[in-house]
């Protein structure tokens, strides 16, 4: 064991992360309990804090090559500052001392993720970068930090994503076929066969979640997102646009696969909006929203079991239009919110990264070879003492 818990058989952790959509900073206080070789968890508290709008704008500008190296370094430090504020706030709100926390499990903010090799100085390079200055976070909070969960898997030739499936395997497996679906900025799914073993798990990104929809709604309506899918519901499908989106190779590509804003970018969406500028605004929102549902459903149909329980979480799970279309496309399935299983759907990913930190502390591998395509199981993370 790399880290000895402060209390016997219990790690008290803070999990903190912000996803591709940058719609909030998810922060959870979680106890992980070990007894007779069985691990369980109890969420003590969860809070979502506002993501600074100015920071989001800078990151989006960065993704089109608009910021300097100084700006990138500044984002790395600033993310740590706001994560520290979120951590100290949730602890104070719940009257929990920093001395009670064993460590923070921190994903950071993904700024770049390119799992397929590209040529750089004559060499094929694969890269992933999550912004977080762990030393600043540890110093500001007085709590040790476990971060950088993706690098070890990528070093072992893996995609370094998705990483949450290890949590799904431990805590959401059952005697039924399950598809554990998270719709954040990007959508990803974990396919869990009945009573599965670790090597039987299939998980991957299906394509965009909210990212393209949010860009469209921002440009056409000046809003951050389409609340509950109301705009999409009022529109009709732009068939030519839908056919073009369907033709994106990633959607039907065989796993392992992962993606991000690098492809489903503001620039790409802007080009499509210009091309289909004749269409009504609500029809464009409808089409991009339907595409998210189609990509999810088609990937479950192709690589999993259409007759399954779909366990939903993430911001997109609140979009009634997307949820209804997935149900229409997979009529044999049964749609469930993670709340039905006693898991707050908003808190799931923060809890999952806290769990990855616990796996690091106990020297247990956090990647799944059938998911990421890595050649070796790896203990994921880096430790920064307070």
GROMACS .gro file of C-alpha atoms in nm:
model
  386
    1UNK     CA    1   0.000   0.000   0.000
    2UNK     CA    2   0.148   0.333  -0.110
    3UNK     CA    3  -0.061   0.541   0.132
    4UNK     CA    4  -0.179   0.430   0.476
    5UNK     CA    5  -0.530   0.558   0.556
    6UNK     CA    6  -0.574   0.782   0.858
    7UNK     CA    7  -0.852   0.553   0.983
    8UNK     CA    8  -0.837   0.174   0.966
    9UNK     CA    9  -1.000   0.034   0.651
   10UNK     CA   10  -1.128   0.374   0.539
   11UNK     CA   11  -1.003   0.635   0.296
   12UNK     CA   12  -1.179   0.971   0.325
   13UNK     CA   13  -1.128   1.147  -0.006
   14UNK     CA   14  -1.225   1.450  -0.209
   15UNK     CA   15  -1.291   1.381  -0.577
   16UNK     CA   16  -1.287   1.679  -0.808
   17UNK     CA   17  -1.313   1.715  -1.183
   18UNK     CA   18  -1.445   1.929  -1.467
   19UNK     CA   19  -1.543   1.770  -1.795
   20UNK     CA   20  -1.516   1.855  -2.162
   21UNK     CA   21  -1.825   2.074  -2.148
   22UNK     CA   22  -1.670   2.293  -1.873
   23UNK     CA   23  -2.016   2.348  -1.727
   24UNK     CA   24  -1.913   2.317  -1.363
   25UNK     CA   25  -1.659   2.192  -1.109
   26UNK     CA   26  -1.788   1.868  -0.960
   27UNK     CA   27  -1.665   1.816  -0.605
   28UNK     CA   28  -1.748   1.521  -0.379
   29UNK     CA   29  -1.642   1.406  -0.032
   30UNK     CA   30  -1.641   1.026  -0.035
   31UNK     CA   31  -1.555   0.751   0.212
   32UNK     CA   32  -1.421   0.426   0.066
   33UNK     CA   33  -1.447   0.136   0.308
   34UNK     CA   34  -1.258  -0.194   0.303
   35UNK     CA   35  -1.401  -0.496   0.485
   36UNK     CA   36  -1.332  -0.866   0.428
   37UNK     CA   37  -1.183  -0.794   0.088
   38UNK     CA   38  -1.491  -0.598  -0.024
   39UNK     CA   39  -1.477  -0.229  -0.106
   40UNK     CA   40  -1.780  -0.002  -0.073
   41UNK     CA   41  -1.830   0.374  -0.071
   42UNK     CA   42  -2.045   0.636   0.093
   43UNK     CA   43  -2.082   0.985  -0.048
   44UNK     CA   44  -2.068   1.236   0.235
   45UNK     CA   45  -2.134   1.548   0.030
   46UNK     CA   46  -2.147   1.675  -0.326
   47UNK     CA   47  -2.146   2.024  -0.470
   48UNK     CA   48  -2.112   2.166  -0.818
   49UNK     CA   49  -1.935   2.500  -0.832
   50UNK     CA   50  -1.956   2.750  -1.115
   51UNK     CA   51  -1.688   2.728  -1.380
   52UNK     CA   52  -1.537   3.075  -1.436
   53UNK     CA   53  -1.679   3.200  -1.765
   54UNK     CA   54  -1.366   3.396  -1.852
   55UNK     CA   55  -1.153   3.083  -1.806
   56UNK     CA   56  -1.387   2.881  -2.028
   57UNK     CA   57  -1.358   3.144  -2.301
   58UNK     CA   58  -0.978   3.136  -2.280
   59UNK     CA   59  -0.970   2.756  -2.302
   60UNK     CA   60  -1.203   2.754  -2.603
   61UNK     CA   61  -0.982   3.019  -2.765
   62UNK     CA   62  -0.678   2.807  -2.680
   63UNK     CA   63  -0.825   2.508  -2.865
   64UNK     CA   64  -0.818   2.700  -3.192
   65UNK     CA   65  -0.455   2.795  -3.137
   66UNK     CA   66  -0.524   3.139  -2.998
   67UNK     CA   67  -0.318   3.141  -2.676
   68UNK     CA   68   0.052   3.158  -2.600
   69UNK     CA   69   0.259   2.911  -2.400
   70UNK     CA   70   0.243   3.161  -2.111
   71UNK     CA   71  -0.136   3.143  -2.126
   72UNK     CA   72  -0.130   2.762  -2.118
   73UNK     CA   73   0.096   2.767  -1.811
   74UNK     CA   74  -0.133   3.023  -1.647
   75UNK     CA   75  -0.439   2.804  -1.708
   76UNK     CA   76  -0.255   2.514  -1.543
   77UNK     CA   77  -0.204   2.719  -1.226
   78UNK     CA   78  -0.543   2.892  -1.231
   79UNK     CA   79  -0.727   2.559  -1.252
   80UNK     CA   80  -0.546   2.453  -0.934
   81UNK     CA   81  -0.651   2.775  -0.762
   82UNK     CA   82  -1.020   2.730  -0.838
   83UNK     CA   83  -1.009   2.357  -0.752
   84UNK     CA   84  -0.852   2.449  -0.418
   85UNK     CA   85  -1.132   2.697  -0.354
   86UNK     CA   86  -1.395   2.434  -0.436
   87UNK     CA   87  -1.227   2.180  -0.206
   88UNK     CA   88  -1.200   2.416   0.089
   89UNK     CA   89  -1.557   2.537   0.037
   90UNK     CA   90  -1.716   2.192   0.041
   91UNK     CA   91  -1.516   2.093   0.348
   92UNK     CA   92  -1.617   2.412   0.532
   93UNK     CA   93  -1.983   2.373   0.431
   94UNK     CA   94  -1.983   2.022   0.580
   95UNK     CA   95  -1.770   2.110   0.887
   96UNK     CA   96  -1.498   1.863   0.790
   97UNK     CA   97  -1.137   1.946   0.868
   98UNK     CA   98  -0.867   1.914   0.603
   99UNK     CA   99  -0.684   1.689   0.852
  100UNK     CA  100  -0.961   1.430   0.811
  101UNK     CA  101  -0.898   1.394   0.435
  102UNK     CA  102  -0.647   1.134   0.319
  103UNK     CA  103  -0.603   1.285  -0.027
  104UNK     CA  104  -0.769   1.461  -0.319
  105UNK     CA  105  -0.833   1.262  -0.637
  106UNK     CA  106  -0.812   1.520  -0.913
  107UNK     CA  107  -0.860   1.470  -1.286
  108UNK     CA  108  -0.783   1.824  -1.396
  109UNK     CA  109  -0.917   1.993  -1.709
  110UNK     CA  110  -0.849   1.815  -2.036
  111UNK     CA  111  -0.700   2.062  -2.281
  112UNK     CA  112  -0.578   1.812  -2.538
  113UNK     CA  113  -0.636   1.444  -2.609
  114UNK     CA  114  -0.493   1.279  -2.919
  115UNK     CA  115  -0.463   0.901  -2.873
  116UNK     CA  116  -0.377   0.839  -3.238
  117UNK     CA  117  -0.014   0.906  -3.327
  118UNK     CA  118   0.073   1.209  -3.535
  119UNK     CA  119   0.409   1.305  -3.677
  120UNK     CA  120   0.616   1.539  -3.462
  121UNK     CA  121   0.984   1.595  -3.541
  122UNK     CA  122   0.980   1.276  -3.745
  123UNK     CA  123   0.835   1.060  -3.468
  124UNK     CA  124   0.484   0.930  -3.409
  125UNK     CA  125   0.359   1.100  -3.093
  126UNK     CA  126   0.041   1.033  -2.892
  127UNK     CA  127  -0.059   1.294  -2.637
  128UNK     CA  128  -0.300   1.379  -2.360
  129UNK     CA  129  -0.286   1.683  -2.133
  130UNK     CA  130  -0.497   1.760  -1.828
  131UNK     CA  131  -0.432   2.104  -1.683
  132UNK     CA  132  -0.374   2.107  -1.306
  133UNK     CA  133  -0.076   2.220  -1.103
  134UNK     CA  134  -0.100   1.954  -0.834
  135UNK     CA  135   0.164   2.125  -0.620
  136UNK     CA  136  -0.046   2.442  -0.604
  137UNK     CA  137  -0.360   2.243  -0.520
  138UNK     CA  138  -0.179   2.050  -0.244
  139UNK     CA  139  -0.025   2.366  -0.098
  140UNK     CA  140  -0.344   2.573  -0.105
  141UNK     CA  141  -0.553   2.301   0.062
  142UNK     CA  142  -0.292   2.137   0.284
  143UNK     CA  143  -0.407   1.801   0.144
  144UNK     CA  144  -0.201   1.557  -0.063
  145UNK     CA  145  -0.311   1.519  -0.424
  146UNK     CA  146  -0.330   1.223  -0.661
  147UNK     CA  147  -0.363   1.339  -1.021
  148UNK     CA  148  -0.240   1.266  -1.376
  149UNK     CA  149  -0.446   0.948  -1.417
  150UNK     CA  150  -0.411   0.920  -1.796
  151UNK     CA  151  -0.038   0.928  -1.864
  152UNK     CA  152   0.054   0.576  -1.747
  153UNK     CA  153  -0.206   0.410  -1.967
  154UNK     CA  154  -0.101   0.613  -2.271
  155UNK     CA  155   0.263   0.524  -2.202
  156UNK     CA  156   0.155   0.158  -2.224
  157UNK     CA  157   0.007   0.222  -2.573
  158UNK     CA  158  -0.346   0.275  -2.441
  159UNK     CA  159  -0.601   0.541  -2.536
  160UNK     CA  160  -0.588   0.676  -2.176
  161UNK     CA  161  -0.967   0.694  -2.193
  162UNK     CA  162  -1.223   0.625  -2.079
  163UNK     CA  163  -1.108   0.567  -1.719
  164UNK     CA  164  -1.441   0.565  -1.532
  165UNK     CA  165  -1.522   0.204  -1.644
  166UNK     CA  166  -1.318   0.065  -1.354
  167UNK     CA  167  -1.567   0.234  -1.120
  168UNK     CA  168  -1.856   0.096  -1.325
  169UNK     CA  169  -1.709  -0.254  -1.300
  170UNK     CA  170  -1.667  -0.242  -0.921
  171UNK     CA  171  -1.997  -0.077  -0.834
  172UNK     CA  172  -2.249  -0.110  -1.121
  173UNK     CA  173  -2.204  -0.466  -1.247
  174UNK     CA  174  -2.509  -0.691  -1.209
  175UNK     CA  175  -2.666  -1.012  -1.339
  176UNK     CA  176  -2.808  -0.819  -1.637
  177UNK     CA  177  -2.664  -0.665  -1.951
  178UNK     CA  178  -2.592  -0.304  -1.863
  179UNK     CA  179  -2.475  -0.006  -2.064
  180UNK     CA  180  -2.350   0.261  -1.826
  181UNK     CA  181  -2.386   0.583  -2.022
  182UNK     CA  182  -2.239   0.921  -1.939
  183UNK     CA  183  -2.333   1.217  -2.158
  184UNK     CA  184  -2.103   1.506  -2.078
  185UNK     CA  185  -1.929   1.714  -2.341
  186UNK     CA  186  -1.844   1.381  -2.503
  187UNK     CA  187  -2.060   1.070  -2.461
  188UNK     CA  188  -1.907   0.746  -2.337
  189UNK     CA  189  -2.048   0.407  -2.250
  190UNK     CA  190  -1.936   0.109  -2.043
  191UNK     CA  191  -2.080  -0.224  -2.160
  192UNK     CA  192  -2.111  -0.467  -1.869
  193UNK     CA  193  -2.219  -0.825  -1.951
  194UNK     CA  194  -2.405  -1.017  -1.678
  195UNK     CA  195  -2.176  -1.111  -1.385
  196UNK     CA  196  -1.881  -0.993  -1.592
  197UNK     CA  197  -1.512  -1.032  -1.531
  198UNK     CA  198  -1.275  -0.741  -1.578
  199UNK     CA  199  -1.154  -0.866  -1.917
  200UNK     CA  200  -1.514  -0.883  -2.050
  201UNK     CA  201  -1.572  -0.508  -2.022
  202UNK     CA  202  -1.603  -0.293  -2.331
  203UNK     CA  203  -1.604   0.087  -2.292
  204UNK     CA  204  -1.540   0.378  -2.526
  205UNK     CA  205  -1.647   0.723  -2.639
  206UNK     CA  206  -1.946   0.708  -2.874
  207UNK     CA  207  -1.905   1.061  -3.010
  208UNK     CA  208  -2.022   1.406  -2.903
  209UNK     CA  209  -2.245   1.452  -2.603
  210UNK     CA  210  -2.337   1.812  -2.531
  211UNK     CA  211  -2.034   1.978  -2.688
  212UNK     CA  212  -2.169   2.043  -3.038
  213UNK     CA  213  -2.520   2.119  -2.912
  214UNK     CA  214  -2.386   2.378  -2.666
  215UNK     CA  215  -2.186   2.551  -2.939
  216UNK     CA  216  -2.492   2.569  -3.165
  217UNK     CA  217  -2.719   2.698  -2.887
  218UNK     CA  218  -2.459   2.957  -2.786
  219UNK     CA  219  -2.418   3.086  -3.142
  220UNK     CA  220  -2.786   3.084  -3.239
  221UNK     CA  221  -2.958   3.167  -2.910
  222UNK     CA  222  -2.691   3.320  -2.685
  223UNK     CA  223  -2.758   3.053  -2.422
  224UNK     CA  224  -2.516   2.816  -2.248
  225UNK     CA  225  -2.719   2.503  -2.325
  226UNK     CA  226  -3.058   2.373  -2.433
  227UNK     CA  227  -3.233   2.325  -2.098
  228UNK     CA  228  -3.409   1.986  -2.092
  229UNK     CA  229  -3.386   1.974  -2.473
  230UNK     CA  230  -3.673   2.222  -2.514
  231UNK     CA  231  -3.532   2.386  -2.828
  232UNK     CA  232  -3.454   2.050  -2.989
  233UNK     CA  233  -3.805   1.928  -2.915
  234UNK     CA  234  -3.952   2.224  -3.106
  235UNK     CA  235  -3.750   2.150  -3.420
  236UNK     CA  236  -3.740   1.890  -3.697
  237UNK     CA  237  -3.449   1.698  -3.847
  238UNK     CA  238  -3.233   1.858  -4.118
  239UNK     CA  239  -3.177   1.535  -4.310
  240UNK     CA  240  -2.876   1.644  -4.518
  241UNK     CA  241  -2.694   1.770  -4.208
  242UNK     CA  242  -2.777   1.452  -4.020
  243UNK     CA  243  -2.642   1.236  -4.305
  244UNK     CA  244  -2.319   1.438  -4.306
  245UNK     CA  245  -2.279   1.397  -3.930
  246UNK     CA  246  -2.351   1.023  -3.957
  247UNK     CA  247  -2.065   0.991  -4.205
  248UNK     CA  248  -1.803   1.099  -3.950
  249UNK     CA  249  -1.573   0.790  -3.940
  250UNK     CA  250  -1.528   0.797  -3.561
  251UNK     CA  251  -1.893   0.716  -3.494
  252UNK     CA  252  -1.883   0.361  -3.631
  253UNK     CA  253  -1.512   0.305  -3.568
  254UNK     CA  254  -1.443  -0.012  -3.372
  255UNK     CA  255  -1.326   0.038  -3.011
  256UNK     CA  256  -1.100   0.108  -2.835
  257UNK     CA  257  -1.163   0.470  -2.923
  258UNK     CA  258  -1.177   0.807  -2.749
  259UNK     CA  259  -1.223   1.163  -2.867
  260UNK     CA  260  -1.276   1.521  -2.752
  261UNK     CA  261  -1.310   1.883  -2.856
  262UNK     CA  262  -1.009   1.842  -3.086
  263UNK     CA  263  -1.244   1.701  -3.349
  264UNK     CA  264  -1.592   1.810  -3.238
  265UNK     CA  265  -1.470   2.167  -3.226
  266UNK     CA  266  -1.619   2.513  -3.247
  267UNK     CA  267  -1.448   2.561  -3.583
  268UNK     CA  268  -1.606   2.245  -3.725
  269UNK     CA  269  -1.951   2.333  -3.590
  270UNK     CA  270  -1.922   2.687  -3.730
  271UNK     CA  271  -1.842   2.545  -4.074
  272UNK     CA  272  -2.151   2.324  -4.059
  273UNK     CA  273  -2.373   2.613  -3.946
  274UNK     CA  274  -2.252   2.820  -4.239
  275UNK     CA  275  -2.312   2.533  -4.482
  276UNK     CA  276  -2.667   2.476  -4.354
  277UNK     CA  277  -2.751   2.839  -4.279
  278UNK     CA  278  -3.079   2.802  -4.470
  279UNK     CA  279  -3.218   2.579  -4.193
  280UNK     CA  280  -3.422   2.709  -3.900
  281UNK     CA  281  -3.234   2.752  -3.574
  282UNK     CA  282  -3.454   2.506  -3.383
  283UNK     CA  283  -3.408   2.249  -3.661
  284UNK     CA  284  -3.030   2.278  -3.634
  285UNK     CA  285  -3.043   2.225  -3.257
  286UNK     CA  286  -3.277   1.930  -3.313
  287UNK     CA  287  -3.040   1.771  -3.565
  288UNK     CA  288  -2.724   1.802  -3.355
  289UNK     CA  289  -2.915   1.668  -3.053
  290UNK     CA  290  -3.053   1.375  -3.250
  291UNK     CA  291  -2.703   1.299  -3.374
  292UNK     CA  292  -2.581   1.261  -3.014
  293UNK     CA  293  -2.863   1.015  -2.946
  294UNK     CA  294  -2.799   0.828  -3.271
  295UNK     CA  295  -2.426   0.787  -3.199
  296UNK     CA  296  -2.500   0.649  -2.851
  297UNK     CA  297  -2.768   0.409  -2.970
  298UNK     CA  298  -2.578   0.287  -3.275
  299UNK     CA  299  -2.266   0.210  -3.072
  300UNK     CA  300  -2.464   0.018  -2.810
  301UNK     CA  301  -2.637  -0.175  -3.089
  302UNK     CA  302  -2.311  -0.252  -3.271
  303UNK     CA  303  -2.086  -0.340  -2.979
  304UNK     CA  304  -2.320  -0.433  -2.694
  305UNK     CA  305  -2.666  -0.572  -2.641
  306UNK     CA  306  -2.967  -0.370  -2.757
  307UNK     CA  307  -3.176  -0.543  -2.490
  308UNK     CA  308  -3.010  -0.399  -2.183
  309UNK     CA  309  -3.043  -0.160  -1.892
  310UNK     CA  310  -2.901   0.180  -1.984
  311UNK     CA  311  -2.777   0.351  -1.669
  312UNK     CA  312  -2.754   0.726  -1.738
  313UNK     CA  313  -2.555   1.010  -1.585
  314UNK     CA  314  -2.399   1.341  -1.690
  315UNK     CA  315  -2.553   1.669  -1.796
  316UNK     CA  316  -2.699   1.517  -2.111
  317UNK     CA  317  -2.911   1.280  -1.903
  318UNK     CA  318  -3.124   1.586  -1.816
  319UNK     CA  319  -3.191   1.650  -2.185
  320UNK     CA  320  -3.533   1.491  -2.233
  321UNK     CA  321  -3.506   1.507  -2.612
  322UNK     CA  322  -3.182   1.307  -2.621
  323UNK     CA  323  -3.311   1.054  -2.369
  324UNK     CA  324  -3.636   1.004  -2.560
  325UNK     CA  325  -3.454   0.953  -2.891
  326UNK     CA  326  -3.216   0.694  -2.743
  327UNK     CA  327  -3.521   0.509  -2.613
  328UNK     CA  328  -3.685   0.525  -2.958
  329UNK     CA  329  -3.369   0.397  -3.127
  330UNK     CA  330  -3.324   0.116  -2.873
  331UNK     CA  331  -3.682   0.010  -2.793
  332UNK     CA  332  -3.567  -0.317  -2.631
  333UNK     CA  333  -3.366  -0.129  -2.370
  334UNK     CA  334  -3.471  -0.001  -2.029
  335UNK     CA  335  -3.356   0.348  -1.935
  336UNK     CA  336  -3.254   0.413  -1.574
  337UNK     CA  337  -3.104   0.710  -1.395
  338UNK     CA  338  -2.811   0.623  -1.165
  339UNK     CA  339  -3.026   0.774  -0.887
  340UNK     CA  340  -3.230   0.453  -0.903
  341UNK     CA  341  -2.915   0.269  -0.794
  342UNK     CA  342  -2.840   0.509  -0.511
  343UNK     CA  343  -2.579   0.707  -0.704
  344UNK     CA  344  -2.614   1.081  -0.762
  345UNK     CA  345  -2.580   1.113  -1.142
  346UNK     CA  346  -2.418   1.456  -1.117
  347UNK     CA  347  -2.157   1.332  -0.869
  348UNK     CA  348  -2.065   1.009  -1.046
  349UNK     CA  349  -1.748   1.119  -1.221
  350UNK     CA  350  -1.612   1.306  -0.919
  351UNK     CA  351  -1.668   0.989  -0.712
  352UNK     CA  352  -1.505   0.780  -0.985
  353UNK     CA  353  -1.185   0.986  -0.982
  354UNK     CA  354  -1.177   0.970  -0.603
  355UNK     CA  355  -1.195   0.592  -0.647
  356UNK     CA  356  -0.909   0.597  -0.900
  357UNK     CA  357  -0.706   0.779  -0.635
  358UNK     CA  358  -0.789   0.501  -0.385
  359UNK     CA  359  -0.671   0.242  -0.638
  360UNK     CA  360  -0.345   0.434  -0.668
  361UNK     CA  361  -0.308   0.446  -0.290
  362UNK     CA  362  -0.355   0.069  -0.267
  363UNK     CA  363  -0.128  -0.001  -0.568
  364UNK     CA  364  -0.414  -0.153  -0.767
  365UNK     CA  365  -0.427  -0.108  -1.146
  366UNK     CA  366  -0.684   0.144  -1.265
  367UNK     CA  367  -0.692   0.076  -1.638
  368UNK     CA  368  -0.877  -0.203  -1.818
  369UNK     CA  369  -0.688  -0.343  -2.116
  370UNK     CA  370  -0.999  -0.431  -2.316
  371UNK     CA  371  -1.115  -0.070  -2.276
  372UNK     CA  372  -0.808   0.141  -2.349
  373UNK     CA  373  -0.608  -0.104  -2.560
  374UNK     CA  374  -0.304  -0.071  -2.332
  375UNK     CA  375  -0.048  -0.353  -2.334
  376UNK     CA  376  -0.015  -0.366  -1.955
  377UNK     CA  377  -0.225  -0.300  -1.647
  378UNK     CA  378  -0.098   0.011  -1.472
  379UNK     CA  379  -0.134   0.186  -1.140
  380UNK     CA  380  -0.268   0.521  -1.257
  381UNK     CA  381  -0.175   0.855  -1.108
  382UNK     CA  382   0.100   1.066  -0.958
  383UNK     CA  383   0.132   1.163  -0.593
  384UNK     CA  384   0.197   1.518  -0.472
  385UNK     CA  385   0.234   1.551  -0.094
  386UNK     CA  386   0.081   1.844   0.092
   0.00000   0.00000   0.00000
